[in-house]
XYZ file of C-alpha atoms in Angstrom:
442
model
C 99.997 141.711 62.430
C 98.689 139.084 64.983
C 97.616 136.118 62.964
C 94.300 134.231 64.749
C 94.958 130.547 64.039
C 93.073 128.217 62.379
C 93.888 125.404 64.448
C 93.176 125.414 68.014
C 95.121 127.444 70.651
C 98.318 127.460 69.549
C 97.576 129.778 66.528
C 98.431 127.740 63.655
C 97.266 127.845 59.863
C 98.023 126.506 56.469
C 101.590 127.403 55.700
C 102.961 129.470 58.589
C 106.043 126.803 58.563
C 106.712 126.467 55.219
C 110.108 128.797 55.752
C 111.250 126.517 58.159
C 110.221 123.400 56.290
C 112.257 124.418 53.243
C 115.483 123.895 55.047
C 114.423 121.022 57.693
C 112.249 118.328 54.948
C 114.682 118.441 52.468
C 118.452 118.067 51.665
C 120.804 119.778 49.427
C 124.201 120.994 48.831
C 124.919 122.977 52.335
C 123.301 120.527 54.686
C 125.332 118.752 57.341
C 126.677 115.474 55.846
C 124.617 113.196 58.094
C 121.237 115.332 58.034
C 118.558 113.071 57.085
C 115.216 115.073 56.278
C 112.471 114.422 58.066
C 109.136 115.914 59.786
C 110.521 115.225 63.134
C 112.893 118.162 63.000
C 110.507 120.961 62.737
C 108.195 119.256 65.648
C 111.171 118.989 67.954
C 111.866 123.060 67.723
C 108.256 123.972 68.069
C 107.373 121.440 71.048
C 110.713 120.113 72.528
C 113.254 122.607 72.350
C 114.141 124.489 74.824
C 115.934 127.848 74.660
C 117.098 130.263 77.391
C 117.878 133.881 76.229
C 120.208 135.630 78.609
C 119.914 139.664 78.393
C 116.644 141.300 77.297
C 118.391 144.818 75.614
C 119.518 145.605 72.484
C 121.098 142.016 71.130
C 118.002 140.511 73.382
C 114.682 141.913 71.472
C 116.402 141.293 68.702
C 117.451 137.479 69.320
C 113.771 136.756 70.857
C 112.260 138.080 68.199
C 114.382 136.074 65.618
C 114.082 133.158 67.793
C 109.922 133.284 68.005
C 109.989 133.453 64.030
C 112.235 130.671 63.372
C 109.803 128.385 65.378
C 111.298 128.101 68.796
C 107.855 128.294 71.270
C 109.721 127.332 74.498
C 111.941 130.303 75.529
C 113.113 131.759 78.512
C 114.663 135.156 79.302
C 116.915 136.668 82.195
C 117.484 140.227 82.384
C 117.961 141.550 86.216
C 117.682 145.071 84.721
C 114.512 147.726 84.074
C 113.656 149.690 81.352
C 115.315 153.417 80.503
C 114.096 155.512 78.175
C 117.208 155.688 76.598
C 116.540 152.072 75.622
C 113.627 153.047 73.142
C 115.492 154.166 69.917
C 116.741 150.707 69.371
C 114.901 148.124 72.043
C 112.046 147.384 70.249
C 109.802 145.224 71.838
C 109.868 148.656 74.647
C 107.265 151.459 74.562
C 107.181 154.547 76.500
C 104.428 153.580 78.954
C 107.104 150.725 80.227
C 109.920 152.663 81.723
C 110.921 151.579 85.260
C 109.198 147.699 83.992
C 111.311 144.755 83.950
C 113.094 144.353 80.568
C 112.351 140.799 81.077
C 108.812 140.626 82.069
C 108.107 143.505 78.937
C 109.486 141.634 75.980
C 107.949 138.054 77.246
C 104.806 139.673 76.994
C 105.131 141.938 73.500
C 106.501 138.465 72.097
C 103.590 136.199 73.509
C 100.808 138.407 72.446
C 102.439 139.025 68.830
C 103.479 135.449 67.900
C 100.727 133.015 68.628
C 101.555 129.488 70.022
C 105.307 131.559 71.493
C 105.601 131.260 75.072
C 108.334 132.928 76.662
C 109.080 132.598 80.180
C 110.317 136.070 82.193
C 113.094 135.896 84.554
C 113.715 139.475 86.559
C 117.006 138.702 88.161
C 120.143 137.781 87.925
C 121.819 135.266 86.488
C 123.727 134.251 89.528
C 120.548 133.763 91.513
C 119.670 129.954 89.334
C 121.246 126.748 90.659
C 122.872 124.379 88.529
C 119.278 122.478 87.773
C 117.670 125.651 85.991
C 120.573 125.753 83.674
C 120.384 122.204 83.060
C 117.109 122.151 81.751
C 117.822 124.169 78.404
C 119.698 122.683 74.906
C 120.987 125.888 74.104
C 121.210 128.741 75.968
C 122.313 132.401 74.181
C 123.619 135.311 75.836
C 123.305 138.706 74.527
C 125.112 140.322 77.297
C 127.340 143.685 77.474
C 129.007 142.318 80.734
C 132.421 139.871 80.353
C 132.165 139.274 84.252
C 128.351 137.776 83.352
C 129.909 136.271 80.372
C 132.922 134.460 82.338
C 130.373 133.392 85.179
C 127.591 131.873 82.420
C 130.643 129.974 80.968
C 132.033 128.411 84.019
C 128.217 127.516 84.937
C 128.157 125.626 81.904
C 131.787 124.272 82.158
C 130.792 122.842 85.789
C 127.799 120.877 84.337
C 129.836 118.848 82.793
C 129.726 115.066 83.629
C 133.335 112.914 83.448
C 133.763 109.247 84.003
C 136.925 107.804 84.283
C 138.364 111.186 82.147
C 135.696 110.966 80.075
C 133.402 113.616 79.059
C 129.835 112.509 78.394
C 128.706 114.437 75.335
C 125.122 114.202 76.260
C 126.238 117.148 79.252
C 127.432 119.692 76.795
C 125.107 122.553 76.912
C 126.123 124.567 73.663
C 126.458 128.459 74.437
C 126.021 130.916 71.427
C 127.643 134.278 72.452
C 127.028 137.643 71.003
C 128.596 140.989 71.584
C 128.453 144.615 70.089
C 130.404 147.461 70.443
C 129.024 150.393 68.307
C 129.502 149.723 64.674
C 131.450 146.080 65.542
C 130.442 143.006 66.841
C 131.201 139.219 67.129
C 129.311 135.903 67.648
C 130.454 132.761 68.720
C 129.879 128.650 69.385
C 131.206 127.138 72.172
C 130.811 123.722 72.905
C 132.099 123.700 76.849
C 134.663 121.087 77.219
C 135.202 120.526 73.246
C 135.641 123.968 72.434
C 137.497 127.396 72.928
C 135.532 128.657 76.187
C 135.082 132.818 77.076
C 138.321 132.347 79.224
C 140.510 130.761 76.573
C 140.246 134.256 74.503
C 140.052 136.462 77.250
C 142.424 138.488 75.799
C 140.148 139.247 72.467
C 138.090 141.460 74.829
C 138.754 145.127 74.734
C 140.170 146.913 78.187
C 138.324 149.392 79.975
C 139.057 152.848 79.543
C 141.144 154.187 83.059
C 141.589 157.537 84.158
C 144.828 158.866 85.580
C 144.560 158.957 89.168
C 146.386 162.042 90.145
C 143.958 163.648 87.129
C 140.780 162.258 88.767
C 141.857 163.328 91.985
C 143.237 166.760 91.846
C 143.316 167.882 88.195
C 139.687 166.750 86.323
C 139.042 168.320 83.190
C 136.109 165.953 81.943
C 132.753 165.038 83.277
C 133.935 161.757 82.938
C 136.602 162.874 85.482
C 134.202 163.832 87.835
C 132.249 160.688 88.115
C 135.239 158.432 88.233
C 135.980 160.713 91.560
C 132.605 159.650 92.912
C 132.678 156.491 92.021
C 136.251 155.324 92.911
C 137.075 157.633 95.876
C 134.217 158.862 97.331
C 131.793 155.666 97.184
C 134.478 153.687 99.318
C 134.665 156.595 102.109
C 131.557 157.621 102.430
C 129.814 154.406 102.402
C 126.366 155.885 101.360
C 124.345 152.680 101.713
C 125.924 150.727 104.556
C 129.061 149.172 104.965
C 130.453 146.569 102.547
C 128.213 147.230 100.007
C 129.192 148.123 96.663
C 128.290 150.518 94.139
C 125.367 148.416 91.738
C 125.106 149.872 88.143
C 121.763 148.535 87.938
C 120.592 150.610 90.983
C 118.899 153.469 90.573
C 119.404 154.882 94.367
C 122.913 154.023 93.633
C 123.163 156.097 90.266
C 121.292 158.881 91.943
C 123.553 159.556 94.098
C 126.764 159.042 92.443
C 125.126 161.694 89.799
C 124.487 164.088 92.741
C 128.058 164.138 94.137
C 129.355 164.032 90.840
C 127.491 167.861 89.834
C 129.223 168.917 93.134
C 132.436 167.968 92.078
C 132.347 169.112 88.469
C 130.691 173.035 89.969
C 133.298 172.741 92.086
C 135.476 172.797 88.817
C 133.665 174.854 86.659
C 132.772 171.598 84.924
C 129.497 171.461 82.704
C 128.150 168.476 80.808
C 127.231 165.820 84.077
C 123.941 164.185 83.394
C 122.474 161.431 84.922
C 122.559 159.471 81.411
C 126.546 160.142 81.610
C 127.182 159.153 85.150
C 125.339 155.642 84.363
C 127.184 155.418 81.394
C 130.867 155.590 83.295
C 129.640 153.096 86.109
C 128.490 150.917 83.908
C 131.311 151.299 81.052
C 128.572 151.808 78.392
C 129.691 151.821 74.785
C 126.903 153.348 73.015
C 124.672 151.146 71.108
C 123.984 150.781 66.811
C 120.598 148.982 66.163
C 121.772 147.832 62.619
C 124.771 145.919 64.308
C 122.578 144.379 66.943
C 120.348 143.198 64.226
C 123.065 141.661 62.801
C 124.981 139.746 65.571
C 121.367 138.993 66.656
C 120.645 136.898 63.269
C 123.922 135.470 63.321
C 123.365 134.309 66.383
C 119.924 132.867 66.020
C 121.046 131.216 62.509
C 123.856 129.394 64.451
C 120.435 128.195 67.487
C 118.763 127.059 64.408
C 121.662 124.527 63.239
C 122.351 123.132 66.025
C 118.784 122.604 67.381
C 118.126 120.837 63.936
C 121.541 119.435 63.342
C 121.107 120.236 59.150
C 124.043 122.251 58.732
C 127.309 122.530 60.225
C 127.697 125.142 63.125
C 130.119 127.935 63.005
C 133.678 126.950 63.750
C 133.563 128.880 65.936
C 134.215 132.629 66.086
C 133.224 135.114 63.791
C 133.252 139.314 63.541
C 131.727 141.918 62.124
C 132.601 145.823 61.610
C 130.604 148.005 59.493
C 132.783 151.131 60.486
C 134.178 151.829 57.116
C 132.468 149.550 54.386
C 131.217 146.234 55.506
C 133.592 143.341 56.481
C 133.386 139.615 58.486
C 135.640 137.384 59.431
C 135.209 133.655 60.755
C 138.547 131.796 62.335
C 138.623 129.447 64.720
C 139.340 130.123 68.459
C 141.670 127.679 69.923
C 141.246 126.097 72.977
C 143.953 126.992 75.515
C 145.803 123.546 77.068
C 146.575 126.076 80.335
C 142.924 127.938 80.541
C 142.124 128.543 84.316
C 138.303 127.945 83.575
C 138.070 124.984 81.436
C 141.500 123.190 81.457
C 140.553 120.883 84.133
C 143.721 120.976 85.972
C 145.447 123.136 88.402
C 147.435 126.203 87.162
C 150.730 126.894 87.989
C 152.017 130.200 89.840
C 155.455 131.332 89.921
C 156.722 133.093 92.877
C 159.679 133.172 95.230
C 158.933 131.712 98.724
C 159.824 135.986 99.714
C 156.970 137.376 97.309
C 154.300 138.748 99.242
C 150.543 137.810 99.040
C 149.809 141.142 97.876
C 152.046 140.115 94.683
C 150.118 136.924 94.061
C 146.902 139.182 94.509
C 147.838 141.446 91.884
C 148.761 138.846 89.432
C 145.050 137.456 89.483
C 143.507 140.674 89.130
C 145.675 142.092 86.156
C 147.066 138.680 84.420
C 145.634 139.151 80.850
C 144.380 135.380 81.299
C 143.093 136.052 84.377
C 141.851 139.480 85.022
C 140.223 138.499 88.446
C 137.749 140.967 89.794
C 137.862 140.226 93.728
C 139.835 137.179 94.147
C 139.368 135.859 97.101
C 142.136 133.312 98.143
C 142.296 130.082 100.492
C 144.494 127.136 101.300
C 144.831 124.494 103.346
C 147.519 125.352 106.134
C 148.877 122.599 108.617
C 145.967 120.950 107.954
C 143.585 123.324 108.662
C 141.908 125.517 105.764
C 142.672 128.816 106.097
C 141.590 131.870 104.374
C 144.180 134.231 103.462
C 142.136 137.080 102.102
C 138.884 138.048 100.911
C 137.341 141.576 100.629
C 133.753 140.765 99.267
C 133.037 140.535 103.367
C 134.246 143.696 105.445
C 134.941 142.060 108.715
C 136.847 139.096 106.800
C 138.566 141.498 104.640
C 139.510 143.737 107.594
C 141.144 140.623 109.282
C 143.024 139.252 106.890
C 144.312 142.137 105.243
C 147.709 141.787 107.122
C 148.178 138.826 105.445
C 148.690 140.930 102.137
C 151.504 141.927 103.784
C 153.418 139.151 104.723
C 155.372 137.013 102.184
C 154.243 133.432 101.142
C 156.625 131.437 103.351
C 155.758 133.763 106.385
C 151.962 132.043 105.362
C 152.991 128.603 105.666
C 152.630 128.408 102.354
C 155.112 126.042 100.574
C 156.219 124.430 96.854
C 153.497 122.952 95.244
C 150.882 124.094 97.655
C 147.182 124.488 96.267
C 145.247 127.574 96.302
C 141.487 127.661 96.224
C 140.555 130.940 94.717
C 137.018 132.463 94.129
C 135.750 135.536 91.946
C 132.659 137.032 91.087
C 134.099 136.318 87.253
C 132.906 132.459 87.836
C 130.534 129.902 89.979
C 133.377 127.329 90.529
C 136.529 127.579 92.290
C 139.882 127.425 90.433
C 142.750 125.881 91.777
C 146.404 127.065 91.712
C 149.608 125.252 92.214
C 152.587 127.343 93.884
C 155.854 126.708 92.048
C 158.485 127.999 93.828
C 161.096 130.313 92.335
C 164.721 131.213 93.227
């Protein structure tokens, strides 16, 4: 029920904080050792802080909605995706008549017209689209994303705000990132203070693999409807370049889903196959694990409890990893994530490769890509060559990829390349570029 205020615009009356007050004007036995009580707190969350909410589905309603209650009026939100109607049984702020709207642009307004005095800010696009001052501008920012690319490029955003002098970090450019996952009945959230910290890369290895297919099945024997799909998606999508050359297959588009659902029903009659639906094939691009409201709710609260400390500094902040599975009985766990001395994202320092001067590129290439530290989408590799920088490969750009390819080919000293050479590498898993030191093997 929408409350009219009693107090000019921003829809205030007697007692709406008093929640909030109860934890922020007084002290007690869990406070934060140097939380002094004060008024000032509870005016700082509703008029200075700032909050950006990355991902507007399931963990997203829920963490807006948590967010709006517990007094935070300055939010913004960044979801590049649109509404399904497979969304409504558990994305809440969502109604029927707002399929094919911006998941973004919907829950801003359910939340500003609900909550007086709220005003969340809409964002339709992707997070890779913002420049280094819109991140800047926030004091927390949460992600509620079911991506580990978008969660590895958010964290190396926030890793490359960082400001050093003489070695130093300055605390004042830490941008604390609350991070909270799901996976059915399971989930996790998380503090990470970039720089001080474990970041997303140091524990890359926490996160589940992707399911694979067998090629030879996929190829010649499918059984599965799953089968099908992967068919489409990993064979056919390359050669038959539906939508131009060099572009690859979006999850997020529907033209692109169409038509991967349309081969794949050809493929699957072709096999006497039954059980392709459009719902499935967007479900296999995408690597959807299917969704449990209760556990959103869940990692959602966590997640905004954890905003709440730290934007009012009276309690002590999660340290720094916790989980959750309700798939037999109900059980958490908090530990503490340690922060890897060798991490390729937040380490500061080059990382070391070990190869023989005879190893080919190709080698080094598949060490990026399916290192458990690593796991490198689309590395794309330079160095600097008799002076000259030279790219070596990189396949996000056809005609670059198409000339360098022979370089995969030849071995590293055939490259130039020699002991204790540098290599600049890029991936869509990051905004900065890592560097790598060759060490030389016999």
């Amino acid at each position: 029920m929408v409350v009219d205020g009693g107090s000019g615009d921003r829809g205030e009356w007697e007692g709406r904080w008093n929640h909030i007050k109860k934890f922020l004007e007084r002290s007690g036995p869990f406070t934060h050792p140097d939380f002094e009580a004060s008024i000032e707190s509870l005016q700082f969350l509703l008029e200075t802080c700032k909050i950006l909410v990355i991902g507007a589905g399931g963990l997203g309603c829920e963490l807006l909605k948590d967010l709006a209650l517990s007094g935070f009026r300055n939010i913004h939100v960044v979801d590049m995706d649109t509404i399904d109607i497979s969304n409504l049984n558990r994305q809440f702020l969502f109604r029927p008549k707002d399929v094919g709207r911006p998941k973004a642009d919907v829950a801003a307004d359910f939340v500003n017209s609900r909550i007086p005095g709220c005003c969340v800010v809409p964002h339709f696009k992707k997070i890779q689209d913002f420049d280094e001052t819109f991140y800047r501008q926030f004091h927390i920012i949460v992600c509620g994303l079911d991506s580990i690319i978008a969660r590895r490029w958010m964290n190396g955003m926030l890793l490359s705000l960082l400001v050093y002098e003489d070695g130093v970090m300055d605390p004042s450019s830490i941008i604390p990132l609350i991070d909270g996952g799901t996976e059915g009945f399971k989930g996790n959230a998380r503090v990470i203070l970039p720089g001080m910290t474990a970041c997303i890369d140091c524990t890359l290895e926490l996160y589940p693999p992707q399911i694979n297919f067998p090629m030879c099945t996929i190829a010649s024997m499918p059984r599965l409807p799953e089968h099908c799909v992967e068919y489409v998606r990993m064979l056919l999508w390359p050669k038959e370049k539906p939508f131009g050359d060099g572009v690859c297959l979006d999850g997020d588009d529907p033209e692109h889903i169409q038509w991967v659902y349309q081969k794949s029903l050809e493929r699957a009659a072709e096999f006497s196959i039954t059980g392709v639906t459009y719902r499935l094939t967007q479900g296999v691009v995408k690597r959807i694990i299917p969704a449990v409201a209760s556990t959103n709710a869940v990692i959602a609260a966590a997640c905004a409890t954890e905003v709440f400390k730290i934007a009012s500094s009276a309690y002590v902040p999660l340290n720094n990893y916790m989980v959750f599975n309700d798939v037999d009985g109900l059980y958490t766990y908090t530990f503490e994530a340690e922060r890897k001395d060798n991490c390729s994202a937040c380490s500061q320092v080059p990382l070391d490769l070990h190869f023989s001067p005879s190893s080919k590129l190709q080698e080094v290439l598949d060490y990026l890509t399916e290192s458990a530290s690593l796991q490198m989408k689309s590395p794309a590799i330079t160095a600097t060559v008799e002076g000259k920088n030279k790219t070596l490969y990189l396949q996000s750009v056809a005609s670059i990829e198409q000339r360098t390819r022979p370089n995969l080919s030849k071995t590293l000293k055939e490259l130039g390349l020699t002991e204790g050479q540098e290599l600049a590498v890029a991936d869509v898993t990051t905004p900065q570029t890592m560097l790598f030191r060759l060490s030389f093997t016999s």
